[in-house]
PDB file of C-alpha atoms in Angstrom:
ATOM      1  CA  UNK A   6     137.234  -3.544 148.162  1.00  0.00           C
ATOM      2  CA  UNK A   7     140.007  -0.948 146.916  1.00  0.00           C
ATOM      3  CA  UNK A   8     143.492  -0.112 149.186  1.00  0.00           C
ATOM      4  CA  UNK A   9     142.887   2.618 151.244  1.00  0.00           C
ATOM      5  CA  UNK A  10     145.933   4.076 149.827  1.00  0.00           C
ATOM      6  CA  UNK A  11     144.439   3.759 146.430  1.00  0.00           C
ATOM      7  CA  UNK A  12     141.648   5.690 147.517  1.00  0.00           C
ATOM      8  CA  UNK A  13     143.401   8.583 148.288  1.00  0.00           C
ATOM      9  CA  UNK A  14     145.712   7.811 144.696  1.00  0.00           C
ATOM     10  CA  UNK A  15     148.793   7.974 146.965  1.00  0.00           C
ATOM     11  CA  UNK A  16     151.644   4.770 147.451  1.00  0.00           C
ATOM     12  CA  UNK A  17     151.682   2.626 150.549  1.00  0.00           C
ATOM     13  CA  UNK A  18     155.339   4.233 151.533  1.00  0.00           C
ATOM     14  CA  UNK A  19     153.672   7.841 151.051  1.00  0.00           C
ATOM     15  CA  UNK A  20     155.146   9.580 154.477  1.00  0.00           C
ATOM     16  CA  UNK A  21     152.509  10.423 157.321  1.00  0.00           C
ATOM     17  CA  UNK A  22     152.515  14.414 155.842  1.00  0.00           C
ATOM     18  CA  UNK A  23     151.871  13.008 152.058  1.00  0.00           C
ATOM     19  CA  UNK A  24     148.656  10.793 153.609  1.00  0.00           C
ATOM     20  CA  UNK A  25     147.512  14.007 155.508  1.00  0.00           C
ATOM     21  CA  UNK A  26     147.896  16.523 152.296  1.00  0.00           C
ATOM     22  CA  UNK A  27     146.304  13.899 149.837  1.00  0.00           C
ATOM     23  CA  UNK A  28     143.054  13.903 152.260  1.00  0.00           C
ATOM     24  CA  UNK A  29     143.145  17.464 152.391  1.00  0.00           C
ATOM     25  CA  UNK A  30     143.369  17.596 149.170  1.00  0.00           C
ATOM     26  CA  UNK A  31     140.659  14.963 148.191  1.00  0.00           C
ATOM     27  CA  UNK A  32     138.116  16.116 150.924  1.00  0.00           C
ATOM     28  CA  UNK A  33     138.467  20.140 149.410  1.00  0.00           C
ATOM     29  CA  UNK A  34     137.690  18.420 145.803  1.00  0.00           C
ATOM     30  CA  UNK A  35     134.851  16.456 146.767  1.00  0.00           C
ATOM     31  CA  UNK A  36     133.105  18.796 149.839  1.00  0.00           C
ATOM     32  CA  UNK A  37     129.197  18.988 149.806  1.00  0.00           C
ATOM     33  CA  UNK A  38     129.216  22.228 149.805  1.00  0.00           C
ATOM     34  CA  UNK A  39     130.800  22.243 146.492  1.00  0.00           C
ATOM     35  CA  UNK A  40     128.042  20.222 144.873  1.00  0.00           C
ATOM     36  CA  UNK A  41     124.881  21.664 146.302  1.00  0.00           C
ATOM     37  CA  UNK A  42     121.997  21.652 143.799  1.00  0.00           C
ATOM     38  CA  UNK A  43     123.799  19.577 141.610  1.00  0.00           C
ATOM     39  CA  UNK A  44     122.749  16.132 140.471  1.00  0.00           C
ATOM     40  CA  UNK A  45     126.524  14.629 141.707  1.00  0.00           C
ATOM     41  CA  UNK A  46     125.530  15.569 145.170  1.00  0.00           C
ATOM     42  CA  UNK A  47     125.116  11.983 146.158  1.00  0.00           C
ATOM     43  CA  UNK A  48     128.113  10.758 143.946  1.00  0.00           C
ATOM     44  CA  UNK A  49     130.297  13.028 145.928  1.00  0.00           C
ATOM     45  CA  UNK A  50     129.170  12.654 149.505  1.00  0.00           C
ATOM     46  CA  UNK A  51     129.637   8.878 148.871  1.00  0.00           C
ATOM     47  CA  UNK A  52     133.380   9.817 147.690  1.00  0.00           C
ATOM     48  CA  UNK A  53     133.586  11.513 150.956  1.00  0.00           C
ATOM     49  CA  UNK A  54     132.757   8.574 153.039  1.00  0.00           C
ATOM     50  CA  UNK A  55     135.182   6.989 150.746  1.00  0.00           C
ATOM     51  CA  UNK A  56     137.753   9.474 151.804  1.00  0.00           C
ATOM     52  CA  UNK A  57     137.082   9.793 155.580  1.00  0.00           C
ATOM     53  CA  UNK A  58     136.814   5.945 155.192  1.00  0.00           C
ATOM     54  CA  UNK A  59     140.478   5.640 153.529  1.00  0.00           C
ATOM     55  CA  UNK A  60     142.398   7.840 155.744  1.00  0.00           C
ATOM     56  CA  UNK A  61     140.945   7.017 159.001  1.00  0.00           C
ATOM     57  CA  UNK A  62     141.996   3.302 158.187  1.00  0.00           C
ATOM     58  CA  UNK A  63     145.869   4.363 156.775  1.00  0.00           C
ATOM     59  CA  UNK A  64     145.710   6.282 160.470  1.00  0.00           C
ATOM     60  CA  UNK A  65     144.658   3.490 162.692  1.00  0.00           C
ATOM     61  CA  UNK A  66     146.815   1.098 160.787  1.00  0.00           C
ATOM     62  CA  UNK A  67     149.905   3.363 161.059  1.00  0.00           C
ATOM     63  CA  UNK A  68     149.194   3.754 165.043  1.00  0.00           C
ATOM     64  CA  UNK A  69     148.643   0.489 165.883  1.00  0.00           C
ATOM     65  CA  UNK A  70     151.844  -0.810 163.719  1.00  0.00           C
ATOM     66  CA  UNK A  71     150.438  -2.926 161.055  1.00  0.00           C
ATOM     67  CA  UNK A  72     152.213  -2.711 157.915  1.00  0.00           C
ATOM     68  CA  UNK A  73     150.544  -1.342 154.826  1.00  0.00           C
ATOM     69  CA  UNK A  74     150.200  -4.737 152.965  1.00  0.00           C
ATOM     70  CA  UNK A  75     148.479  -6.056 155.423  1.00  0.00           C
ATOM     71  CA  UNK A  76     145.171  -3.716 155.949  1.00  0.00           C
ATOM     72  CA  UNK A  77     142.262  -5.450 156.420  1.00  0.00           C
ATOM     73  CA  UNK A  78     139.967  -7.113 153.773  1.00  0.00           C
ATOM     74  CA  UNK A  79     136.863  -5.425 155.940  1.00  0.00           C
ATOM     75  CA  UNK A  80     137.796  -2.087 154.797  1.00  0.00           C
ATOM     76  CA  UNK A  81     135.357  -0.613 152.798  1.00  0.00           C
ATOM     77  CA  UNK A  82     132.016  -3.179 153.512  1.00  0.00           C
ATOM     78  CA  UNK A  83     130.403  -0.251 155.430  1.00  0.00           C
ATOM     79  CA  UNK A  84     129.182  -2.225 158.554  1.00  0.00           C
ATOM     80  CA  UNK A  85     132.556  -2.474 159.851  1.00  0.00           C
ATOM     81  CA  UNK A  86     133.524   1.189 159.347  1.00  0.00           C
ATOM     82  CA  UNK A  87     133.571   3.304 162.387  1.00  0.00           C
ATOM     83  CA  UNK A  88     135.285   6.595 162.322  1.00  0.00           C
ATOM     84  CA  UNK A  89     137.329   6.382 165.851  1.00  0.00           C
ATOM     85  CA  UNK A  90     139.014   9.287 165.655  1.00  0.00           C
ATOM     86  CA  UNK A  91     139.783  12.484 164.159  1.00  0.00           C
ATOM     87  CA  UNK A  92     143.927  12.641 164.873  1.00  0.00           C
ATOM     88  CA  UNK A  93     144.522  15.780 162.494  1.00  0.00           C
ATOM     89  CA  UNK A  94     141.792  18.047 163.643  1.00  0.00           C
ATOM     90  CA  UNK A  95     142.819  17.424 167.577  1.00  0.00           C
ATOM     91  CA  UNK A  96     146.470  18.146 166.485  1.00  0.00           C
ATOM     92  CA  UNK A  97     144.927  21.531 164.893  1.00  0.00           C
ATOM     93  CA  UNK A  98     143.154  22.403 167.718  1.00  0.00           C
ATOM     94  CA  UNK A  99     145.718  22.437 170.078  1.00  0.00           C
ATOM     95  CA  UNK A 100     148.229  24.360 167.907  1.00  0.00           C
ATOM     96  CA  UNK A 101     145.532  26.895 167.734  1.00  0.00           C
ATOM     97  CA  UNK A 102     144.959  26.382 163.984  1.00  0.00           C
ATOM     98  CA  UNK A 103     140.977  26.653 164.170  1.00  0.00           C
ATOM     99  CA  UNK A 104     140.168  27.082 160.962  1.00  0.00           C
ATOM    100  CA  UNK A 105     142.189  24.497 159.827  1.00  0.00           C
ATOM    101  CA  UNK A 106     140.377  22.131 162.193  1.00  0.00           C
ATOM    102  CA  UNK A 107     136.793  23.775 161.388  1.00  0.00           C
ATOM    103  CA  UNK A 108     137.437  22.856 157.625  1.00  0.00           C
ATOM    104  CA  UNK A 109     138.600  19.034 157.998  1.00  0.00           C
ATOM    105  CA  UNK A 110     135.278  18.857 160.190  1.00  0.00           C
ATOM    106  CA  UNK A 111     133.474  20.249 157.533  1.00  0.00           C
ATOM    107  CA  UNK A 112     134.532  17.948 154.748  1.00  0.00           C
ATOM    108  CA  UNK A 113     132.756  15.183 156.756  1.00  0.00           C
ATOM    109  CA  UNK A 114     129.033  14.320 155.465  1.00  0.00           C
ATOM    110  CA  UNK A 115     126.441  14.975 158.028  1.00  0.00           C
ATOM    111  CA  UNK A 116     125.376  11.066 157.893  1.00  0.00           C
ATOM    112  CA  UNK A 117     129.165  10.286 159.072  1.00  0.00           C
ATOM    113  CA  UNK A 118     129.390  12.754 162.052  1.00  0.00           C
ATOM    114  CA  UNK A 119     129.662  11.124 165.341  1.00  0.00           C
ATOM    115  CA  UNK A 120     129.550  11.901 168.370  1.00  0.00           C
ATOM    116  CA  UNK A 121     133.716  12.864 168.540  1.00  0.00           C
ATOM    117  CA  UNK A 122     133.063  14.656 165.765  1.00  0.00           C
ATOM    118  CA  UNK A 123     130.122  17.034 167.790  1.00  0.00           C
ATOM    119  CA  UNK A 124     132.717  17.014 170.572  1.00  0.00           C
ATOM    120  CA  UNK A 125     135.721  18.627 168.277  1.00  0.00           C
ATOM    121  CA  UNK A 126     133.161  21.184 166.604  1.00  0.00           C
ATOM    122  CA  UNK A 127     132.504  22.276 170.074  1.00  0.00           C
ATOM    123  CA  UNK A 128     136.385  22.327 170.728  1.00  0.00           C
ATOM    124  CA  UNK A 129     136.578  24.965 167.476  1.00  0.00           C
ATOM    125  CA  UNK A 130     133.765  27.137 168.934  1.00  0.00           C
ATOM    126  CA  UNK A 131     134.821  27.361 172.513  1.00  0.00           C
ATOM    127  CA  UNK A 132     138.343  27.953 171.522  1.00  0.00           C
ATOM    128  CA  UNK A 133     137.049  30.675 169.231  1.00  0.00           C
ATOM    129  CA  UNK A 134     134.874  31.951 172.122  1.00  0.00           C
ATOM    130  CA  UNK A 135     131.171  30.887 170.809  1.00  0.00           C
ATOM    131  CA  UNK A 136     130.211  29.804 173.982  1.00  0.00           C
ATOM    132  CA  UNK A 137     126.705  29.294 173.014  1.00  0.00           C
ATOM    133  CA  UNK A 138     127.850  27.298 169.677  1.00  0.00           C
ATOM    134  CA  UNK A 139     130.241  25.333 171.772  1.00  0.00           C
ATOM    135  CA  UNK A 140     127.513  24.583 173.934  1.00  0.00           C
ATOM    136  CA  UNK A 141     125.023  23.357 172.056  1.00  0.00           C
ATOM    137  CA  UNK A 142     127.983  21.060 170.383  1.00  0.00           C
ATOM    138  CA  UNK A 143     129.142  19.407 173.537  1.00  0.00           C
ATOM    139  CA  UNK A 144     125.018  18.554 174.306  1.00  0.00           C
ATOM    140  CA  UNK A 145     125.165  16.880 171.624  1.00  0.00           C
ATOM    141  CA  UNK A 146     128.052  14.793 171.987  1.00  0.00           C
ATOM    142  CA  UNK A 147     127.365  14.189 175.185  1.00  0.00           C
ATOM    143  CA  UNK A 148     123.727  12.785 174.462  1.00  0.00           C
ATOM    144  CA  UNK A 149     125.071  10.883 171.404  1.00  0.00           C
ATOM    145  CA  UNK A 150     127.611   9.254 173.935  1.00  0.00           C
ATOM    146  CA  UNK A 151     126.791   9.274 177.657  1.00  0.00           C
ATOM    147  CA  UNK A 152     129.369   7.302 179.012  1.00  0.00           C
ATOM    148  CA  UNK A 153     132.182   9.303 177.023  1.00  0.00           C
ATOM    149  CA  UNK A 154     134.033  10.830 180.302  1.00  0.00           C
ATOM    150  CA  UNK A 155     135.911  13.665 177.559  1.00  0.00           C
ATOM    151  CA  UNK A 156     132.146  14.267 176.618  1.00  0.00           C
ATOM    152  CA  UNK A 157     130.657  14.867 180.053  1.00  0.00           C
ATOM    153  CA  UNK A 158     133.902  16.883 181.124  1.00  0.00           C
ATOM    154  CA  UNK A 159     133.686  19.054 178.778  1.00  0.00           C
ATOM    155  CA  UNK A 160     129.841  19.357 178.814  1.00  0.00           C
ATOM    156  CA  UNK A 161     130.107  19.880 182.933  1.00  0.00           C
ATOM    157  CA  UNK A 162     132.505  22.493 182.454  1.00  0.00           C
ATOM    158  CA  UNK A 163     130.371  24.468 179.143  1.00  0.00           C
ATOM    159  CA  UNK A 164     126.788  24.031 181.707  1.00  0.00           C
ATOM    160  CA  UNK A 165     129.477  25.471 184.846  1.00  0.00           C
ATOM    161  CA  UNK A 166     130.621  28.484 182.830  1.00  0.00           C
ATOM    162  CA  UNK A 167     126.790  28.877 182.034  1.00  0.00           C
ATOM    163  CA  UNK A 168     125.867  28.666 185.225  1.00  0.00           C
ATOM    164  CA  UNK A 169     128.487  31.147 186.553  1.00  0.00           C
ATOM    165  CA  UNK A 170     127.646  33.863 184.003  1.00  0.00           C
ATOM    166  CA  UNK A 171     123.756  33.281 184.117  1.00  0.00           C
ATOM    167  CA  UNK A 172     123.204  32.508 187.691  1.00  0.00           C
ATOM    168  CA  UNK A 173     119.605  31.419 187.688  1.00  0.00           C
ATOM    169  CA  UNK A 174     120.653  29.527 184.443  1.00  0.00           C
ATOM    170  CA  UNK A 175     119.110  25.944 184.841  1.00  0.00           C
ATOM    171  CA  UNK A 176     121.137  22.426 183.858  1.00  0.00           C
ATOM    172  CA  UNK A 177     118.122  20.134 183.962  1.00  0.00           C
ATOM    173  CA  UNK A 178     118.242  17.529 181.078  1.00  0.00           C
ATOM    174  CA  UNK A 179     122.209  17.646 181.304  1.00  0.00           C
ATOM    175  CA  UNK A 180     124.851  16.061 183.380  1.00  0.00           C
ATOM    176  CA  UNK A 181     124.116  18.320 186.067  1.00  0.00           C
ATOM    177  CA  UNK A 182     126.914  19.973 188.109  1.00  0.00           C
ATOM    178  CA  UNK A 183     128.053  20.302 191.737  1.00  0.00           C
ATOM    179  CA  UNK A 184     130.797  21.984 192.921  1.00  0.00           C
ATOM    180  CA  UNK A 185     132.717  18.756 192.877  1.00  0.00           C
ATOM    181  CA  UNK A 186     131.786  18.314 189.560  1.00  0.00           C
ATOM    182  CA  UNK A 187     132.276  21.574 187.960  1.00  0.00           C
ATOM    183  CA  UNK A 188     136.092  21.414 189.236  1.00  0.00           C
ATOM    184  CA  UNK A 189     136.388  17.936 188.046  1.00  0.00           C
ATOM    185  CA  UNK A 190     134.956  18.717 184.770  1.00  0.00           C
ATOM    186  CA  UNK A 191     137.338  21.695 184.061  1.00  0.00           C
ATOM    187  CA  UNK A 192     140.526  19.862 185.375  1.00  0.00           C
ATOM    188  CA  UNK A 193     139.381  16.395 183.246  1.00  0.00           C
ATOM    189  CA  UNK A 194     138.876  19.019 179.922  1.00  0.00           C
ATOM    190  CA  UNK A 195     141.973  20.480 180.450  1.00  0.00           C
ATOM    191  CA  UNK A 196     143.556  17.371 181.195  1.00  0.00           C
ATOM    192  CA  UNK A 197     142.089  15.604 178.326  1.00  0.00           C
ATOM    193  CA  UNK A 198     142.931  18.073 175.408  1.00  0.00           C
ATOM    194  CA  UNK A 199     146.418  18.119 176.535  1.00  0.00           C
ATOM    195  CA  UNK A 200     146.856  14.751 175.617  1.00  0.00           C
ATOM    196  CA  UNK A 201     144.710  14.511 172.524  1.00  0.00           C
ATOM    197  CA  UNK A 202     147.628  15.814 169.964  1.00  0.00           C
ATOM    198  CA  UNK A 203     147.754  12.780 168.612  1.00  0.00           C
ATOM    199  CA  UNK A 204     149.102  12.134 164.658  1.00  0.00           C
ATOM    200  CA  UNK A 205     148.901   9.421 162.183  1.00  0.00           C
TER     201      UNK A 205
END
């Protein structure tokens, strides 16, 4: 099991900015799309997981307060891994740095993307007006997680803006919207993203 800060070849007092460039900097190096057809395709996307893996532990471990030393010995045994958030690409999106966000998304193998991760993706597009994109992004995140109220609201609100521009436009096989729901939906979206800025 190696340090997480090992991982990303950086020391456990790097500050929160050093963690953040050193990922950047290891997920550009190791991207799929920088291996495609080659026979290190596998070799890299399992250095990505690594990656995503490292920082996503240094992040939870420098929000909840635990002190670097002390990480814990399950990092790295796969089963326990679960990618809870995506801090950096939130704080992108709402300082309007798309592409920014759009490229940390993309440094993620497609066997690590969850169903936040479909939910940001649709973030990028419907910021960058891709409705249809942004739609088809938020079904998915809302079918991959149901009970996800950020999901739903923002699915509600894509299907509502749908609705209102297509008029005979039909939601079956999706939350479904009323009028109650369609307001809540935008209000719990908007209400939602404002808060989401968080950091490491």
């Amino acid at each position: 099991m190696k340090n997480p800060y090992e991982v990303l070849g950086i020391s456990e007092t790097a500050t929160d900015e050093e963690v953040k460039t050193a990922y950047r900097n290891m997920a550009k190096k190791y991207h799929p799309d920088n291996y495609t057809d080659s026979p290190l395709a596998d070799v890299a996307e399992e250095k990505m997981k690594e990656i995503n893996e490292a920082y996503d532990t240094i992040c939870d471990m420098r929000r909840n307060g635990a002190q670097s030393s002390s990480y814990s010995g399950s990092y790295g045994s796969g089963s326990s891994y679960r990618q809870t958030s995506y801090p950096d690409v939130r704080q992108y999106i709402m300082s309007g740095r798309l592409d920014d966000a759009m490229e940390l998304l993309n440094g993620v193998p497609e066997g690590s993307r969850n169903a936040e991760w479909y939910f940001l993706m649709g973030m990028v597009f419907s910021r960058k007006g891709w409705s249809d994109q942004a739609y088809s992004y938020f079904q998915r995140a809302y079918q991959m997680d149901p009970g996800n109220p950020e999901f739903q609201a923002a699915f509600n609100n894509m299907n509502a803006r749908r609705t209102y521009a297509n008029p005979g436009y039909n939601t079956t096989g999706g939350a479904g919207c009323s009028a109650c729901d369609i307001c809540t939906g935008i209000m719990c979206a908007d209400c939602l993203c404002s808060c989401c800025g968080r950091g490491c």
